Coordinates of N, CA and C in Angstrom, one line a residue:
M61 N 15.0 -14.6 32.6 CA 13.7 -15.0 32.2 C 13.1 -14.1 31.1
S62 N 13.2 -12.8 31.3 CA 12.7 -11.9 30.3 C 13.4 -12.0 29.0
I63 N 14.7 -12.3 29.0 CA 15.4 -12.5 27.7 C 14.9 -13.7 27.0
L64 N 14.5 -14.8 27.6 CA 13.9 -15.9 27.0 C 12.6 -15.6 26.4
L65 N 11.8 -14.7 27.0 CA 10.5 -14.3 26.5 C 10.7 -13.4 25.3
L66 N 11.7 -12.6 25.2 CA 11.9 -11.7 24.1 C 12.5 -12.4 22.9
F67 N 13.3 -13.4 23.1 CA 13.9 -14.1 22.0 C 13.0 -14.6 20.9
P68 N 11.9 -15.3 21.3 CA 11.0 -15.7 20.2 C 10.4 -14.6 19.4
L69 N 10.2 -13.4 20.1 CA 9.6 -12.3 19.3 C 10.6 -11.8 18.3
I70 N 11.9 -11.8 18.6 CA 12.9 -11.4 17.7 C 13.0 -12.3 16.5
V71 N 13.0 -13.6 16.8 CA 13.1 -14.6 15.8 C 12.0 -14.6 14.8
F72 N 10.8 -14.3 15.3 CA 9.6 -14.3 14.4 C 9.3 -12.9 13.8
A73 N 10.0 -11.9 14.1 CA 9.8 -10.6 13.5 C 10.0 -10.7 12.0
K74 N 9.0 -10.2 11.2 CA 9.1 -10.2 9.8 C 9.2 -8.9 9.2
A75 N 10.0 -8.8 8.1 CA 10.1 -7.6 7.4 C 9.1 -7.7 6.2
D76 N 8.3 -6.7 6.0 CA 7.3 -6.7 5.0 C 6.6 -5.4 4.8
F77 N 5.8 -5.3 3.8 CA 5.0 -4.1 3.6 C 3.5 -4.5 3.8
R78 N 2.9 -3.9 4.8 CA 1.5 -4.3 5.2 C 0.6 -3.1 5.2
V79 N -0.7 -3.4 5.0 CA -1.8 -2.4 5.0 C -2.8 -3.0 6.0
C80 N -3.2 -2.1 7.0 CA -4.2 -2.4 7.9 C -5.4 -1.5 7.7
N81 N -6.6 -2.1 7.8 CA -7.8 -1.4 7.5 C -8.6 -1.2 8.8
T82 N -8.7 0.0 9.3 CA -9.5 0.3 10.5 C -10.7 1.1 10.1
T83 N -11.1 1.1 8.9 CA -12.3 1.8 8.4 C -13.5 1.0 8.6
Q84 N -14.7 1.5 8.3 CA -15.9 0.8 8.4 C -16.3 0.1 7.1
Q85 N -15.4 0.0 6.1 CA -15.7 -0.6 4.8 C -14.5 -1.4 4.3
T86 N -14.8 -2.5 3.6 CA -13.7 -3.2 2.9 C -13.0 -2.3 1.9
V87 N -11.7 -2.5 1.8 CA -10.9 -1.6 0.9 C -10.1 -2.4 -0.1
G88 N -10.0 -1.9 -1.3 CA -9.2 -2.5 -2.3 C -7.9 -1.7 -2.4
V89 N -6.7 -2.3 -2.5 CA -5.4 -1.7 -2.4 C -4.6 -2.0 -3.7
A90 N -3.9 -1.0 -4.2 CA -2.9 -1.2 -5.3 C -1.6 -0.6 -4.9
L91 N -0.5 -1.2 -5.4 CA 0.8 -0.8 -5.1 C 1.6 -0.6 -6.3
G92 N 2.4 0.4 -6.4 CA 3.3 0.7 -7.5 C 4.8 0.8 -7.0
Y93 N 5.7 0.3 -7.9 CA 7.1 0.4 -7.5 C 8.0 0.3 -8.8
R94 N 9.2 0.6 -8.6 CA 10.2 0.6 -9.7 C 11.0 -0.7 -9.6
T95 N 11.2 -1.4 -10.7 CA 12.0 -2.6 -10.8 C 13.2 -2.2 -11.7
F96 N 14.1 -3.2 -11.9 CA 15.2 -3.0 -12.8 C 14.7 -2.8 -14.3
S97 N 13.6 -3.4 -14.6 CA 13.1 -3.2 -16.0 C 12.0 -2.1 -16.2
G98 N 11.7 -1.4 -15.1 CA 10.8 -0.3 -15.2 C 9.7 -0.3 -14.1
W99 N 8.7 0.5 -14.3 CA 7.6 0.7 -13.4 C 6.6 -0.5 -13.4
V100 N 6.1 -0.8 -12.3 CA 5.1 -1.9 -12.2 C 4.0 -1.4 -11.2
S101 N 2.7 -1.7 -11.6 CA 1.6 -1.4 -10.6 C 0.9 -2.8 -10.5
E102 N 0.5 -3.1 -9.2 CA -0.2 -4.3 -8.9 C -1.4 -4.1 -8.0
G103 N -2.4 -4.9 -8.2 CA -3.6 -4.8 -7.3 C -4.5 -5.9 -7.7
W104 N -5.6 -6.1 -7.2 CA -6.1 -5.5 -6.0 C -5.9 -6.5 -4.8
W105 N -5.5 -6.0 -3.7 CA -5.5 -6.7 -2.5 C -6.8 -6.3 -1.8
V106 N -7.6 -7.2 -1.4 CA -8.8 -6.8 -0.7 C -8.5 -6.9 0.8
V107 N -8.8 -5.8 1.5 CA -8.5 -5.8 3.0 C -9.8 -5.5 3.7
P108 N -10.3 -6.6 4.3 CA -11.6 -6.4 5.0 C -11.4 -5.5 6.3
V109 N -12.6 -5.1 6.8 CA -12.6 -4.3 8.0 C -11.8 -5.0 9.1
T110 N -11.0 -4.2 9.8 CA -10.2 -4.6 11.0 C -9.2 -5.7 10.7
E111 N -8.8 -5.8 9.4 CA -7.8 -6.8 9.0 C -6.6 -6.1 8.4
C112 N -5.5 -6.9 8.3 CA -4.2 -6.4 7.7 C -3.9 -7.4 6.6
K113 N -3.2 -6.9 5.5 CA -2.8 -7.7 4.4 C -1.3 -7.4 4.2
T114 N -0.5 -8.4 3.9 CA 0.9 -8.2 3.5 C 0.9 -8.1 2.0
L115 N 1.4 -6.9 1.5 CA 1.5 -6.7 0.0 C 2.9 -7.2 -0.5
I116 N 3.9 -7.0 0.3 CA 5.3 -7.4 -0.1 C 5.8 -8.2 1.1
E117 N 6.2 -9.5 0.9 CA 6.8 -10.3 1.9 C 8.3 -10.1 1.9
G118 N 8.9 -10.0 3.0 CA 10.4 -9.9 3.1 C 10.8 -8.5 3.2
P119 N 12.1 -8.2 3.3 CA 12.7 -6.9 3.4 C 12.4 -6.1 2.2
L120 N 12.1 -4.8 2.4 CA 11.8 -3.9 1.3 C 13.0 -3.7 0.4
A121 N 12.9 -3.7 -0.9 CA 14.0 -3.6 -1.8 C 14.2 -2.1 -2.3
S122 N 13.1 -1.3 -2.1 CA 13.1 0.0 -2.6 C 12.8 1.0 -1.5
R123 N 13.2 2.2 -1.7 CA 12.9 3.3 -0.7 C 11.5 3.8 -1.0
F124 N 11.1 4.0 -2.2 CA 9.8 4.6 -2.6 C 8.9 3.5 -3.1
Y125 N 7.6 3.6 -2.6 CA 6.5 2.8 -3.1 C 5.4 3.8 -3.3
Y126 N 4.4 3.3 -4.1 CA 3.3 4.2 -4.5 C 2.0 3.4 -4.2
F127 N 1.1 4.1 -3.5 CA 0.0 3.4 -2.9 C -1.3 4.1 -3.3
Y128 N -2.3 3.2 -3.6 CA -3.6 3.7 -3.9 C -4.6 2.7 -3.3
A129 N -5.7 3.3 -2.7 CA -6.7 2.4 -2.1 C -8.1 3.1 -2.3
E130 N -9.1 2.3 -2.4 CA -10.4 2.8 -2.5 C -11.4 1.9 -1.8
G131 N -12.5 2.5 -1.2 CA -13.5 1.8 -0.6 C -14.2 0.9 -1.5
A132 N -14.6 -0.3 -1.0 CA -15.3 -1.3 -1.9 C -16.6 -0.7 -2.5
Q133 N -17.3 0.2 -1.7 CA -18.5 0.8 -2.2 C -18.2 2.1 -3.0
K134 N -17.0 2.3 -3.4 CA -16.5 3.5 -4.1 C -16.9 4.8 -3.4
K135 N -16.9 4.7 -2.0 CA -17.3 5.9 -1.2 C -16.0 6.7 -0.8
G136 N -15.0 6.7 -1.6 CA -13.8 7.4 -1.2 C -12.6 6.7 -1.6
N137 N -11.4 7.4 -1.6 CA -10.2 6.7 -1.9 C -9.0 7.4 -1.1
W138 N -7.9 6.7 -1.1 CA -6.7 7.3 -0.6 C -5.8 7.4 -1.8
A139 N -5.6 8.6 -2.3 CA -4.9 8.9 -3.5 C -3.8 9.9 -3.3
G140 N -3.0 10.0 -4.3 CA -1.9 11.0 -4.3 C -1.8 11.7 -5.6
S141 N -0.6 12.0 -6.1 CA -0.4 12.7 -7.4 C 0.4 12.0 -8.4
V142 N 0.7 10.8 -8.2 CA 1.5 10.0 -9.2 C 0.6 9.1 -10.0
T143 N 0.6 9.3 -11.3 CA -0.3 8.5 -12.1 C 0.3 7.2 -12.5
M144 N -0.5 6.1 -12.2 CA -0.1 4.8 -12.6 C -1.4 4.1 -13.2
C145 N -1.1 3.0 -13.9 CA -2.2 2.2 -14.5 C -2.8 1.2 -13.5
V146 N -4.2 1.1 -13.7 CA -4.9 0.1 -12.9 C -6.0 -0.5 -13.8
Q147 N -6.6 -1.6 -13.3 CA -7.8 -2.1 -14.0 C -8.8 -2.6 -13.0
D148 N -10.0 -2.9 -13.4 CA -11.0 -3.3 -12.4 C -10.7 -4.7 -11.7
S149 N -10.2 -5.6 -12.5 CA -9.9 -6.9 -11.9 C -8.4 -7.0 -11.5
Q150 N -8.0 -8.1 -10.9 CA -6.6 -8.2 -10.4 C -5.7 -8.0 -11.5
F151 N -4.5 -7.3 -11.2 CA -3.6 -6.9 -12.2 C -2.2 -6.8 -11.8
T152 N -1.3 -7.0 -12.7 CA 0.1 -6.6 -12.7 C 0.4 -6.0 -14.0
I153 N 0.7 -4.7 -14.0 CA 0.9 -3.9 -15.2 C 2.3 -3.3 -15.3
Q154 N 3.0 -3.6 -16.4 CA 4.3 -3.1 -16.6 C 4.1 -1.7 -17.3
G155 N 4.8 -0.7 -16.7 CA 4.8 0.7 -17.3 C 3.7 1.5 -16.7
V156 N 3.9 2.8 -16.8 CA 2.9 3.8 -16.3 C 2.4 4.8 -17.4
H157 N 2.8 4.6 -18.6 CA 2.4 5.5 -19.7 C 1.4 4.8 -20.5
D158 N 0.6 5.6 -21.3 CA -0.4 5.1 -22.2 C -1.3 4.1 -21.6
C159 N -1.8 4.4 -20.4 CA -2.8 3.5 -19.8 C -4.0 3.2 -20.6
F160 N -4.7 4.3 -21.1 CA -5.9 4.1 -21.9 C -5.7 3.3 -23.2
P161 N -4.7 3.7 -24.0 CA -4.5 2.9 -25.2 C -4.2 1.5 -25.0
R162 N -3.7 1.1 -23.8 CA -3.3 -0.3 -23.5 C -4.5 -1.0 -22.8
G163 N -5.7 -0.3 -22.7 CA -6.8 -0.9 -22.1 C -7.0 -0.8 -20.6
Y164 N -6.2 0.1 -20.0 CA -6.2 0.2 -18.5 C -6.9 1.6 -18.2
Q165 N -7.1 1.7 -16.9 CA -7.5 3.0 -16.3 C -6.3 3.7 -15.7
K166 N -6.5 4.9 -15.2 CA -5.5 5.6 -14.5 C -6.0 5.8 -13.0
A167 N -5.0 5.8 -12.1 CA -5.3 6.2 -10.7 C -4.1 7.0 -10.2
E168 N -4.4 7.9 -9.3 CA -3.4 8.7 -8.7 C -2.9 8.1 -7.4
F169 N -1.7 7.6 -7.5 CA -1.0 6.9 -6.3 C -0.3 7.9 -5.4
K170 N -0.2 7.6 -4.2 CA 0.5 8.5 -3.2 C 1.9 7.9 -3.0
E171 N 2.9 8.8 -3.1 CA 4.3 8.3 -2.9 C 4.5 8.1 -1.4
I172 N 5.1 6.9 -1.1 CA 5.5 6.5 0.3 C 7.0 6.4 0.3
D173 N 7.6 7.3 1.2 CA 9.1 7.2 1.4 C 9.3 6.4 2.6
T174 N 9.9 5.2 2.4 CA 10.1 4.3 3.5 C 11.5 4.6 4.2
G175 N 12.3 5.5 3.6 CA 13.6 5.8 4.1 C 14.5 4.6 4.0
N176 N 15.1 4.2 5.0 CA 16.0 3.0 4.9 C 15.3 1.8 5.7
Q177 N 14.0 1.9 5.9 CA 13.4 0.8 6.7 C 13.2 -0.4 5.8
T178 N 13.3 -1.6 6.5 CA 13.1 -2.9 5.8 C 11.6 -3.3 5.9
S179 N 10.8 -2.7 6.8 CA 9.4 -3.0 6.9 C 8.6 -1.7 6.9
W180 N 7.3 -1.8 6.5 CA 6.5 -0.6 6.5 C 5.0 -1.0 6.7
M181 N 4.3 -0.2 7.4 CA 2.9 -0.5 7.6 C 2.1 0.8 7.4
I182 N 1.0 0.6 6.6 CA 0.1 1.7 6.4 C -1.2 1.4 7.1
Q183 N -1.7 2.3 7.9 CA -3.0 2.1 8.6 C -4.0 3.0 8.0
L184 N -5.0 2.4 7.3 CA -6.1 3.2 6.7 C -7.2 3.5 7.8
T185 N -7.6 4.7 7.9 CA -8.6 5.1 8.8 C -9.7 5.9 8.1
D186 N -10.9 5.9 8.7 CA -12.0 6.7 8.2 C -11.6 8.2 8.1
E187 N -10.9 8.7 9.2 CA -10.4 10.1 9.2 C -9.5 10.4 8.0
S188 N -8.6 9.5 7.7 CA -7.7 9.8 6.6 C -8.4 9.7 5.3
L189 N -9.5 8.9 5.2 CA -10.3 8.8 3.9 C -11.0 10.2 3.7
F190 N -11.6 10.7 4.7 CA -12.4 11.9 4.5 C -11.7 13.2 4.8
N191 N -10.5 13.2 5.2 CA -9.7 14.4 5.5 C -9.2 15.0 4.2
S192 N -9.7 16.2 3.9 CA -9.4 16.9 2.7 C -8.3 18.0 2.9
S193 N -7.6 18.0 4.0 CA -6.6 18.9 4.3 C -5.3 18.5 3.6
V194 N -4.3 19.3 3.8 CA -3.0 19.1 3.1 C -2.2 17.9 3.8
S195 N -2.6 17.5 5.0 CA -1.9 16.5 5.6 C -2.0 15.2 4.9
P196 N -1.1 14.2 5.1 CA -1.1 13.0 4.4 C -2.5 12.3 4.5
S197 N -2.9 11.6 3.4 CA -4.2 10.9 3.4 C -4.1 9.5 3.9
L198 N -3.0 9.1 4.5 CA -2.9 7.8 5.1 C -1.7 7.9 6.1
S199 N -1.7 7.0 7.0 CA -0.6 7.0 8.0 C 0.3 5.8 7.7
G200 N 1.5 6.0 7.8 CA 2.5 4.9 7.6 C 3.6 5.0 8.6
N201 N 4.1 3.8 8.9 CA 5.3 3.8 9.8 C 6.0 2.5 9.7
S202 N 7.2 2.5 10.3 CA 7.9 1.3 10.4 C 7.5 0.6 11.7
P203 N 7.1 -0.7 11.7 CA 6.8 -1.3 12.9 C 7.9 -1.3 13.9
P204 N 7.6 -1.3 15.2 CA 8.7 -1.3 16.2 C 9.5 -2.6 16.1

């Protein structure tokens, strides 16, 4: 009986890259990654309070992704040290150099090492937003 109950869970398990927002504010999310033709940054996915969004559907094709998020009221961000291009409205930008001359802004993305995982989830928290220590500014893991 327990095998029959577990089987549907296995069949419907999805590989993807998701972001879950457990903060008290809506969050805008951008993602960067390398393709065969070069670097790409994309955004904005709007992730309301207590919701999750899938940024990449299907198994992850890369080991490294680059993540940036900011609160909708501009009251903080989850940033790193890798510069990529962004803009205020929805975007897909090829390349990471010469952001300003091309009419874009710069943001500092955090490198996410997914190892050999086919799925990844980032959980944004108020604590990670306001934590100024050396520890990671977001938490990520492979779903069970």
